[in-house]
Amino acid sequence: MDNVRTIVAALSHIESLTITSSFGEPITHLVLHPPRLDCVLELELRAVPFESAAEAIHFVCAFPSLRILIFNSVTWRTSRAAIIPAARLPPKLTTLQLMSGCNDFLRWMLHLHESSPANLPPLSSLTLAGVSKVETDAIYTLITALAGSLRVLAIDFEARSATSEQLNTNSAIVMMNMGGPETVPETQDFLKNLFSDGDLIPLPFQRFLAPIIARRRTPQIEKQYTDIGGGSPILHYTQLQGEGMAKLLDELHPETAPHKAYVAFRYVRPLTEQTAKQMKADGVKRAIAFTQYPQYSCSTTGSSLNEMFRRGSAGDAGDGVQWSVIDRWGTHPGFIEAVAQNIEAALAKFPASTRKDAVLLFSAHSLPMSVVNRGDPYILEVSASVSAVMDRLGHSNPFRLVWQSQVGPSAWMGMQTGEALKGLARLGKKEVVLVPIAFTSDHIETLYELDLEYAEEARELGMEVHRAESLNESPVFIRALADIAAQHLRDCSAGCTNATCGQQKTWFARGGRSPMAHNITVVSSPGKVLISGGYLVLDSKYSGTVVSTSSRFYTVVRGNSSTGANHIRVRSPQFLDATWEYTASATGATVNVEDSPTNASKNKFVHLALQSTLVVASEISGIASVNEILAQGLDIAIVGDNDFYSQREKLASLNLPRTLASLHKIPPFTSTGVPLSKVHKTGLGSSAALITSLVSALLLHFASIPATSLSSPASPGRLLAHNLAQYVHCLAQGKVGSGFDVAAAVFGSHIYTRFNPAVLHGLMNDEALRTQALHPILAPTNQAWDYAIHPFKLPPLTRLMLADVDAGSDTPSLVGKVLKWRTENPEEALALWTSIDKLNTRLAQTLLDISKLHDSDKENYTVAVKYIASLQPIQWGFANPLHSDILPVISKFYEAHQVSQAIRVHMRDMGERSGVPIEPREQTQLLDACVSLAGIIGGGVPGAGGYDAIWLLVCDPVDAAPDIPPSERVESVWSEYKDLDVSPLSVVESLAGGARVEELDAIPGLKEVTALA
């Protein structure tokens, strides 16, 4: 410190001062704690590293007599404008040269001018170098303000090579939010923009009233921002989240890398218009509008997207930009996990004795009832987020969803957070956790309303209150953002599809080294429901429509030295006595996997998957590479979501009714309490999903396919995983089946046409694994794999519902009898199958056409779904709605209903002719009771039929009020049905597609159930 004092003393007589970073610690201390130096007339800063723009401005203001100020290569870590409202440029400054940091300094100078024109000194010379072109408007405003004094002006815009920028910003991820004033002086402009937005706050004479309301409210809001530290940190956190997401995206989805995050705020800088212009300057050609509101609302999400639409239509973002949108993600597992972890951290602050009594108050920004009543989905989506978080927490605490930030005298969604606190106090509740469920970053609603207003109210009521942190810098949340974006990008992947190139890229990704055992590999695959094409899908002349389910199988592969070298342990923790040990040896040109004699039972599916995949891995990467990983030992854990197995006994043990709500109360991956051989399956294709997840995880773990293979729907790695899983599944079953179940596990929902069974005939014996090369036959380059996968999805605002009906059917025996009838009655069978095929094709096309109607006119489509949700299907054909624009939608839904009913008639006919209970009488009665309900599109018995399950497609309007949702009508019928034992499944159509790589921490319950003992 003596050195610093010496320097300061010397400065008291110096008129010209140059500071560089090379002066070291004494000057660093001087920069951070500047004395007031009236003698210095000329100041040049060279390569001085400030923490922020605010810090640099604070330093400059310590030299009030400056005439000349030069910024040369000055840097700061965070781009935050001044936080010192009273700061002014030296009043006698005449020459200003900004050779770096122009954009932030310009913003500050504009704030000074907007506060008072007298705040700007009489500059006669202004030099700006490296300024962004998007600041053109700011420069014009500044020059106009200096018109009376400015004599010399030099501007050097940032040089931007289109080629290099396009390489550096291949994909733009635009982080969209309302924003908040970063400094107190920005408050009035923020409020003016906010009250001018008719999407958010519709006002009469809006352009006239908005500035008036903003001026009146500014003093109060400025005080609030002053109280939380001088501004909103939302820009800081959004930038941090975006940068972290972009880095992860480069790894998760390299096909569209590099990725760059942009921030586009609705009401404050960087405004959407400015961001659009920056993107144009950067040469962006692919962009995702990623709204940072987890739950969709027309007032927030809609407003941000509308503004980007206006800017894009005006050409502000440039021509030829390929846009796509992520507009809601309120139940994404990563988001839910991040919120849950922050709640758990807040709960940990309470004493253990009272922790479980703490009430979780989920607080979200309220909406006017006028907005809610017009059908805005926000309330339902926030409720869904809360439900998912409570499921993740295992309903450990009492909870309530409440609403905050009401403005004005009109009715808003309640109850309000403050009223809820008073109510809890009256009930004697003393511990509360405030949870900001709809805010991802701290801003005024969390830092002022929750932390200062509501927390203080709670303490005055004698309550102990803690707030769950906002997601801010949460690595789990940032990973969730990356996962959401990667999943969105997966269908737009670019790049080479040559298998050799894929292997070469994997090699370079490893830095030219042999693959080492990854710490952990997690892959999931969905179950299936064949809604049309039963039996016909066995013949390649016909197709079937298969829907993948939200219930998935997960395989977790770990390197584990405790198992011993060349030792593989496979565990299925949901069953009793379900651990299998294997010894693997890879010598010469052969790989062999042997059962341990200590195994209590054999698992043919797992054993063949291990054997086959290691053979393929050795053929691709070499024996030495496989041995390198096997030498560390492997632990493999495999679990399936609860819906793969009947939960009747579990519900009974918990004294819960058989309802969807009850199923959500069962912990994930719950134990079945029985050996694998005794479990009651529900017909979702558990063996196919298991094999696909296991095979895919092993291929990735052994680096036999590129790490990005499952990010693209048709990558060579995914195709190889499909062919290998089909082979293992067929070999384990002892026959070459149609393969639609494996295809669903690999690709997700689609219209499927089977492969020619001859491609596998030479491999359908155990000896082939030891004597024949597998990869040449299973490689996607083998043209004998002639299956067809056509995209399919269920229409928007519809929902798949499934029920486990009884103890299941023996599918092989059913299929055998039908095929025998077909062989013995070829003409009769051909005529019937041709008719069924035409109906199956028509059903798939009709459902796809319905989706197109949604895409072309979402508003009328939404109205139509709500309308027919209140009518029985028989009434749809005679519908006479007030708005004729919805008739085409109603007509298509009625067509889907009629076709699905006709398929049932023909399938029953085939069952009667072949003597097979494809749709047994009991099932017919149950289905008829369901399909006659209002809002039910159709249904049937999935796959080969029998007694094991039924499926229904029901309307799922955003808001069914005043009627009850069709799904509730179905549940009512199921719960009261006496002739069959009906238990619902919680599955819906999978929105995550087919096989995919997962993060262990992102799947609720997976880490715990698969943990090593």
mmCIF file of N, CA and C in Angstrom, residues 153-232:
data_model
loop_
_atom_site.group_PDB
_atom_site.id
_atom_site.type_symbol
_atom_site.label_atom_id
_atom_site.label_comp_id
_atom_site.label_asym_id
_atom_site.label_seq_id
_atom_site.Cartn_x
_atom_site.Cartn_y
_atom_site.Cartn_z
ATOM 1 N N LEU A 153 -14.955 14.290 -36.624
ATOM 2 C CA LEU A 153 -15.640 13.022 -36.359
ATOM 3 C C LEU A 153 -15.014 11.921 -37.205
ATOM 4 N N ALA A 154 -14.587 10.837 -36.557
ATOM 5 C CA ALA A 154 -14.032 9.679 -37.269
ATOM 6 C C ALA A 154 -14.692 8.420 -36.729
ATOM 7 N N ILE A 155 -15.291 7.632 -37.626
ATOM 8 C CA ILE A 155 -15.988 6.396 -37.215
ATOM 9 C C ILE A 155 -15.448 5.252 -38.042
ATOM 10 N N ASP A 156 -15.016 4.203 -37.364
ATOM 11 C CA ASP A 156 -14.556 2.981 -38.023
ATOM 12 C C ASP A 156 -15.440 1.839 -37.535
ATOM 13 N N PHE A 157 -16.412 1.426 -38.378
ATOM 14 C CA PHE A 157 -17.283 0.322 -37.991
ATOM 15 C C PHE A 157 -16.508 -0.981 -37.976
ATOM 16 N N GLU A 158 -16.999 -1.921 -37.184
ATOM 17 C CA GLU A 158 -16.373 -3.238 -37.116
ATOM 18 C C GLU A 158 -16.345 -3.855 -38.500
ATOM 19 N N ALA A 159 -15.182 -4.306 -38.893
ATOM 20 C CA ALA A 159 -15.084 -5.006 -40.172
ATOM 21 C C ALA A 159 -15.608 -6.410 -40.010
ATOM 22 N N ARG A 160 -16.578 -6.789 -40.849
ATOM 23 C CA ARG A 160 -17.199 -8.113 -40.711
ATOM 24 C C ARG A 160 -17.173 -8.802 -42.059
ATOM 25 N N SER A 161 -16.326 -9.782 -42.182
ATOM 26 C CA SER A 161 -16.321 -10.598 -43.385
ATOM 27 C C SER A 161 -17.491 -11.555 -43.352
ATOM 28 N N ALA A 162 -18.312 -11.506 -44.384
ATOM 29 C CA ALA A 162 -19.498 -12.384 -44.402
ATOM 30 C C ALA A 162 -19.092 -13.836 -44.294
ATOM 31 N N THR A 163 -17.991 -14.181 -44.982
ATOM 32 C CA THR A 163 -17.589 -15.585 -44.959
ATOM 33 C C THR A 163 -17.177 -16.019 -43.566
ATOM 34 N N SER A 164 -16.324 -15.217 -42.934
ATOM 35 C CA SER A 164 -15.853 -15.610 -41.610
ATOM 36 C C SER A 164 -16.970 -15.578 -40.597
ATOM 37 N N GLU A 165 -17.869 -14.595 -40.702
ATOM 38 C CA GLU A 165 -18.956 -14.532 -39.719
ATOM 39 C C GLU A 165 -19.882 -15.723 -39.858
ATOM 40 N N GLN A 166 -20.142 -16.103 -41.106
ATOM 41 C CA GLN A 166 -21.021 -17.250 -41.287
ATOM 42 C C GLN A 166 -20.378 -18.509 -40.723
ATOM 43 N N LEU A 167 -19.060 -18.577 -40.817
ATOM 44 C CA LEU A 167 -18.391 -19.735 -40.228
ATOM 45 C C LEU A 167 -18.440 -19.671 -38.713
ATOM 46 N N ASN A 168 -18.322 -18.441 -38.178
ATOM 47 C CA ASN A 168 -18.273 -18.299 -36.731
ATOM 48 C C ASN A 168 -19.647 -18.343 -36.080
ATOM 49 N N THR A 169 -20.702 -18.061 -36.844
ATOM 50 C CA THR A 169 -22.051 -18.097 -36.304
ATOM 51 C C THR A 169 -22.915 -18.918 -37.243
ATOM 52 N N ASN A 170 -22.731 -20.209 -37.206
ATOM 53 C CA ASN A 170 -23.490 -21.075 -38.096
ATOM 54 C C ASN A 170 -24.949 -21.137 -37.690
ATOM 55 N N SER A 171 -25.215 -21.142 -36.385
ATOM 56 C CA SER A 171 -26.579 -21.229 -35.876
ATOM 57 C C SER A 171 -26.770 -20.223 -34.753
ATOM 58 N N ALA A 172 -27.776 -19.386 -34.907
ATOM 59 C CA ALA A 172 -28.083 -18.385 -33.887
ATOM 60 C C ALA A 172 -29.207 -18.896 -32.997
ATOM 61 N N ILE A 173 -29.021 -18.809 -31.685
ATOM 62 C CA ILE A 173 -30.061 -19.138 -30.727
ATOM 63 C C ILE A 173 -30.466 -17.818 -30.074
ATOM 64 N N VAL A 174 -31.663 -17.352 -30.381
ATOM 65 C CA VAL A 174 -32.099 -16.030 -29.924
ATOM 66 C C VAL A 174 -32.875 -16.189 -28.622
ATOM 67 N N MET A 175 -32.285 -15.747 -27.527
ATOM 68 C CA MET A 175 -32.875 -15.851 -26.198
ATOM 69 C C MET A 175 -33.831 -14.667 -25.998
ATOM 70 N N MET A 176 -35.131 -14.950 -26.015
ATOM 71 C CA MET A 176 -36.137 -13.894 -26.020
ATOM 72 C C MET A 176 -36.805 -13.776 -24.652
ATOM 73 N N ASN A 177 -36.915 -12.532 -24.179
ATOM 74 C CA ASN A 177 -37.550 -12.290 -22.892
ATOM 75 C C ASN A 177 -38.021 -10.847 -22.843
ATOM 76 N N MET A 178 -38.749 -10.495 -21.772
ATOM 77 C CA MET A 178 -39.217 -9.122 -21.620
ATOM 78 C C MET A 178 -38.058 -8.180 -21.324
ATOM 79 N N GLY A 179 -37.098 -8.654 -20.529
ATOM 80 C CA GLY A 179 -35.982 -7.824 -20.140
ATOM 81 C C GLY A 179 -36.314 -6.968 -18.932
ATOM 82 N N GLY A 180 -35.338 -6.200 -18.495
ATOM 83 C CA GLY A 180 -35.510 -5.288 -17.369
ATOM 84 C C GLY A 180 -34.433 -4.229 -17.434
ATOM 85 N N PRO A 181 -34.717 -3.022 -16.925
ATOM 86 C CA PRO A 181 -33.716 -1.937 -16.989
ATOM 87 C C PRO A 181 -32.452 -2.318 -16.233
ATOM 88 N N GLU A 182 -31.350 -2.294 -16.933
ATOM 89 C CA GLU A 182 -30.086 -2.679 -16.311
ATOM 90 C C GLU A 182 -29.587 -1.601 -15.355
ATOM 91 N N THR A 183 -30.029 -0.367 -15.607
ATOM 92 C CA THR A 183 -29.688 0.745 -14.730
ATOM 93 C C THR A 183 -30.958 1.519 -14.419
ATOM 94 N N VAL A 184 -30.933 2.250 -13.339
ATOM 95 C CA VAL A 184 -32.120 3.008 -12.929
ATOM 96 C C VAL A 184 -32.556 4.022 -13.984
ATOM 97 N N PRO A 185 -31.634 4.754 -14.644
ATOM 98 C CA PRO A 185 -32.085 5.729 -15.648
ATOM 99 C C PRO A 185 -32.854 5.114 -16.823
ATOM 100 N N GLU A 186 -32.719 3.817 -17.052
ATOM 101 C CA GLU A 186 -33.438 3.193 -18.163
ATOM 102 C C GLU A 186 -34.888 2.858 -17.827
ATOM 103 N N THR A 187 -35.287 3.085 -16.586
ATOM 104 C CA THR A 187 -36.596 2.613 -16.127
ATOM 105 C C THR A 187 -37.746 3.213 -16.927
ATOM 106 N N GLN A 188 -37.713 4.530 -17.161
ATOM 107 C CA GLN A 188 -38.854 5.157 -17.836
ATOM 108 C C GLN A 188 -39.005 4.639 -19.257
ATOM 109 N N ASP A 189 -37.901 4.481 -19.981
ATOM 110 C CA ASP A 189 -37.989 3.940 -21.338
ATOM 111 C C ASP A 189 -38.529 2.521 -21.324
ATOM 112 N N PHE A 190 -38.080 1.746 -20.341
ATOM 113 C CA PHE A 190 -38.577 0.377 -20.198
ATOM 114 C C PHE A 190 -40.090 0.377 -19.997
ATOM 115 N N LEU A 191 -40.575 1.216 -19.097
ATOM 116 C CA LEU A 191 -42.012 1.273 -18.827
ATOM 117 C C LEU A 191 -42.787 1.792 -20.024
ATOM 118 N N LYS A 192 -42.233 2.756 -20.712
ATOM 119 C CA LYS A 192 -42.916 3.282 -21.902
ATOM 120 C C LYS A 192 -43.082 2.189 -22.949
ATOM 121 N N ASN A 193 -42.031 1.431 -23.199
ATOM 122 C CA ASN A 193 -42.120 0.342 -24.168
ATOM 123 C C ASN A 193 -43.104 -0.729 -23.703
ATOM 124 N N LEU A 194 -43.097 -0.993 -22.402
ATOM 125 C CA LEU A 194 -43.984 -2.025 -21.857
ATOM 126 C C LEU A 194 -45.446 -1.629 -22.022
ATOM 127 N N PHE A 195 -45.783 -0.391 -21.645
ATOM 128 C CA PHE A 195 -47.180 0.035 -21.730
ATOM 129 C C PHE A 195 -47.609 0.329 -23.169
ATOM 130 N N SER A 196 -46.646 0.372 -24.075
ATOM 131 C CA SER A 196 -46.981 0.565 -25.491
ATOM 132 C C SER A 196 -47.289 -0.750 -26.198
ATOM 133 N N ASP A 197 -47.075 -1.863 -25.512
ATOM 134 C CA ASP A 197 -47.243 -3.187 -26.123
ATOM 135 C C ASP A 197 -48.692 -3.654 -25.970
ATOM 136 N N GLY A 198 -49.434 -3.625 -27.057
ATOM 137 C CA GLY A 198 -50.825 -4.053 -27.030
ATOM 138 C C GLY A 198 -51.002 -5.538 -26.805
ATOM 139 N N ASP A 199 -49.976 -6.347 -27.106
ATOM 140 C CA ASP A 199 -50.082 -7.776 -26.828
ATOM 141 C C ASP A 199 -50.072 -8.047 -25.326
ATOM 142 N N LEU A 200 -49.319 -7.222 -24.588
ATOM 143 C CA LEU A 200 -49.193 -7.428 -23.149
ATOM 144 C C LEU A 200 -50.310 -6.707 -22.392
ATOM 145 N N ILE A 201 -50.484 -5.428 -22.708
ATOM 146 C CA ILE A 201 -51.480 -4.612 -22.006
ATOM 147 C C ILE A 201 -52.282 -3.827 -23.033
ATOM 148 N N PRO A 202 -53.397 -4.352 -23.503
ATOM 149 C CA PRO A 202 -54.221 -3.601 -24.464
ATOM 150 C C PRO A 202 -54.849 -2.378 -23.799
ATOM 151 N N LEU A 203 -54.613 -1.205 -24.373
ATOM 152 C CA LEU A 203 -55.159 0.026 -23.812
ATOM 153 C C LEU A 203 -55.844 0.827 -24.916
ATOM 154 N N PRO A 204 -56.900 1.537 -24.578
ATOM 155 C CA PRO A 204 -57.446 2.482 -25.549
ATOM 156 C C PRO A 204 -56.473 3.645 -25.716
ATOM 157 N N PHE A 205 -56.378 4.179 -26.926
ATOM 158 C CA PHE A 205 -55.464 5.304 -27.187
ATOM 159 C C PHE A 205 -54.058 4.993 -26.672
ATOM 160 N N GLN A 206 -53.562 3.798 -27.033
ATOM 161 C CA GLN A 206 -52.331 3.275 -26.428
ATOM 162 C C GLN A 206 -51.133 4.190 -26.628
ATOM 163 N N ARG A 207 -50.962 4.705 -27.832
ATOM 164 C CA ARG A 207 -49.788 5.540 -28.104
ATOM 165 C C ARG A 207 -49.809 6.812 -27.266
ATOM 166 N N PHE A 208 -50.996 7.288 -26.941
ATOM 167 C CA PHE A 208 -51.121 8.498 -26.139
ATOM 168 C C PHE A 208 -50.962 8.209 -24.647
ATOM 169 N N LEU A 209 -51.597 7.121 -24.197
ATOM 170 C CA LEU A 209 -51.614 6.831 -22.769
ATOM 171 C C LEU A 209 -50.311 6.226 -22.250
ATOM 172 N N ALA A 210 -49.629 5.422 -23.097
ATOM 173 C CA ALA A 210 -48.444 4.697 -22.621
ATOM 174 C C ALA A 210 -47.382 5.617 -22.014
ATOM 175 N N PRO A 211 -46.981 6.716 -22.687
ATOM 176 C CA PRO A 211 -45.962 7.584 -22.074
ATOM 177 C C PRO A 211 -46.440 8.226 -20.774
ATOM 178 N N ILE A 212 -47.729 8.542 -20.694
ATOM 179 C CA ILE A 212 -48.258 9.176 -19.486
ATOM 180 C C ILE A 212 -48.198 8.216 -18.304
ATOM 181 N N ILE A 213 -48.664 6.974 -18.543
ATOM 182 C CA ILE A 213 -48.631 5.976 -17.466
ATOM 183 C C ILE A 213 -47.192 5.694 -17.047
ATOM 184 N N ALA A 214 -46.302 5.607 -18.037
ATOM 185 C CA ALA A 214 -44.893 5.325 -17.730
ATOM 186 C C ALA A 214 -44.293 6.414 -16.858
ATOM 187 N N ARG A 215 -44.567 7.694 -17.197
ATOM 188 C CA ARG A 215 -44.019 8.796 -16.395
ATOM 189 C C ARG A 215 -44.538 8.746 -14.959
ATOM 190 N N ARG A 216 -45.835 8.431 -14.804
ATOM 191 C CA ARG A 216 -46.422 8.411 -13.467
ATOM 192 C C ARG A 216 -45.852 7.285 -12.610
ATOM 193 N N ARG A 217 -45.549 6.177 -13.228
ATOM 194 C CA ARG A 217 -45.094 5.020 -12.459
ATOM 195 C C ARG A 217 -43.577 4.995 -12.276
ATOM 196 N N THR A 218 -42.855 5.806 -13.049
ATOM 197 C CA THR A 218 -41.390 5.753 -13.029
ATOM 198 C C THR A 218 -40.791 5.968 -11.648
ATOM 199 N N PRO A 219 -41.186 6.990 -10.881
ATOM 200 C CA PRO A 219 -40.532 7.190 -9.568
ATOM 201 C C PRO A 219 -40.653 5.973 -8.651
ATOM 202 N N GLN A 220 -41.836 5.373 -8.602
ATOM 203 C CA GLN A 220 -42.017 4.202 -7.737
ATOM 204 C C GLN A 220 -41.150 3.034 -8.190
ATOM 205 N N ILE A 221 -41.129 2.781 -9.499
ATOM 206 C CA ILE A 221 -40.359 1.640 -10.012
ATOM 207 C C ILE A 221 -38.863 1.918 -9.924
ATOM 208 N N GLU A 222 -38.457 3.169 -10.134
ATOM 209 C CA GLU A 222 -37.035 3.503 -9.983
ATOM 210 C C GLU A 222 -36.558 3.211 -8.562
ATOM 211 N N LYS A 223 -37.406 3.528 -7.578
ATOM 212 C CA LYS A 223 -37.040 3.245 -6.193
ATOM 213 C C LYS A 223 -36.865 1.746 -5.975
ATOM 214 N N GLN A 224 -37.744 0.956 -6.582
ATOM 215 C CA GLN A 224 -37.638 -0.493 -6.422
ATOM 216 C C GLN A 224 -36.332 -1.007 -7.029
ATOM 217 N N TYR A 225 -35.979 -0.507 -8.205
ATOM 218 C CA TYR A 225 -34.726 -0.958 -8.808
ATOM 219 C C TYR A 225 -33.524 -0.466 -8.004
ATOM 220 N N THR A 226 -33.645 0.706 -7.419
ATOM 221 C CA THR A 226 -32.572 1.184 -6.540
ATOM 222 C C THR A 226 -32.421 0.257 -5.336
ATOM 223 N N ASP A 227 -33.546 -0.177 -4.801
ATOM 224 C CA ASP A 227 -33.524 -1.042 -3.618
ATOM 225 C C ASP A 227 -32.904 -2.403 -3.895
ATOM 226 N N ILE A 228 -32.936 -2.879 -5.145
ATOM 227 C CA ILE A 228 -32.349 -4.196 -5.435
ATOM 228 C C ILE A 228 -30.942 -4.082 -6.007
ATOM 229 N N GLY A 229 -30.348 -2.887 -5.908
ATOM 230 C CA GLY A 229 -28.953 -2.764 -6.293
ATOM 231 C C GLY A 229 -28.679 -1.910 -7.492
ATOM 232 N N GLY A 230 -29.680 -1.216 -8.009
ATOM 233 C CA GLY A 230 -29.427 -0.280 -9.091
ATOM 234 C C GLY A 230 -29.793 -0.784 -10.469
ATOM 235 N N GLY A 231 -30.540 -1.856 -10.575
ATOM 236 C CA GLY A 231 -30.951 -2.338 -11.886
ATOM 237 C C GLY A 231 -31.228 -3.821 -11.875
ATOM 238 N N SER A 232 -31.776 -4.279 -12.978
ATOM 239 C CA SER A 232 -32.112 -5.695 -13.109
ATOM 240 C C SER A 232 -30.915 -6.487 -13.623
#
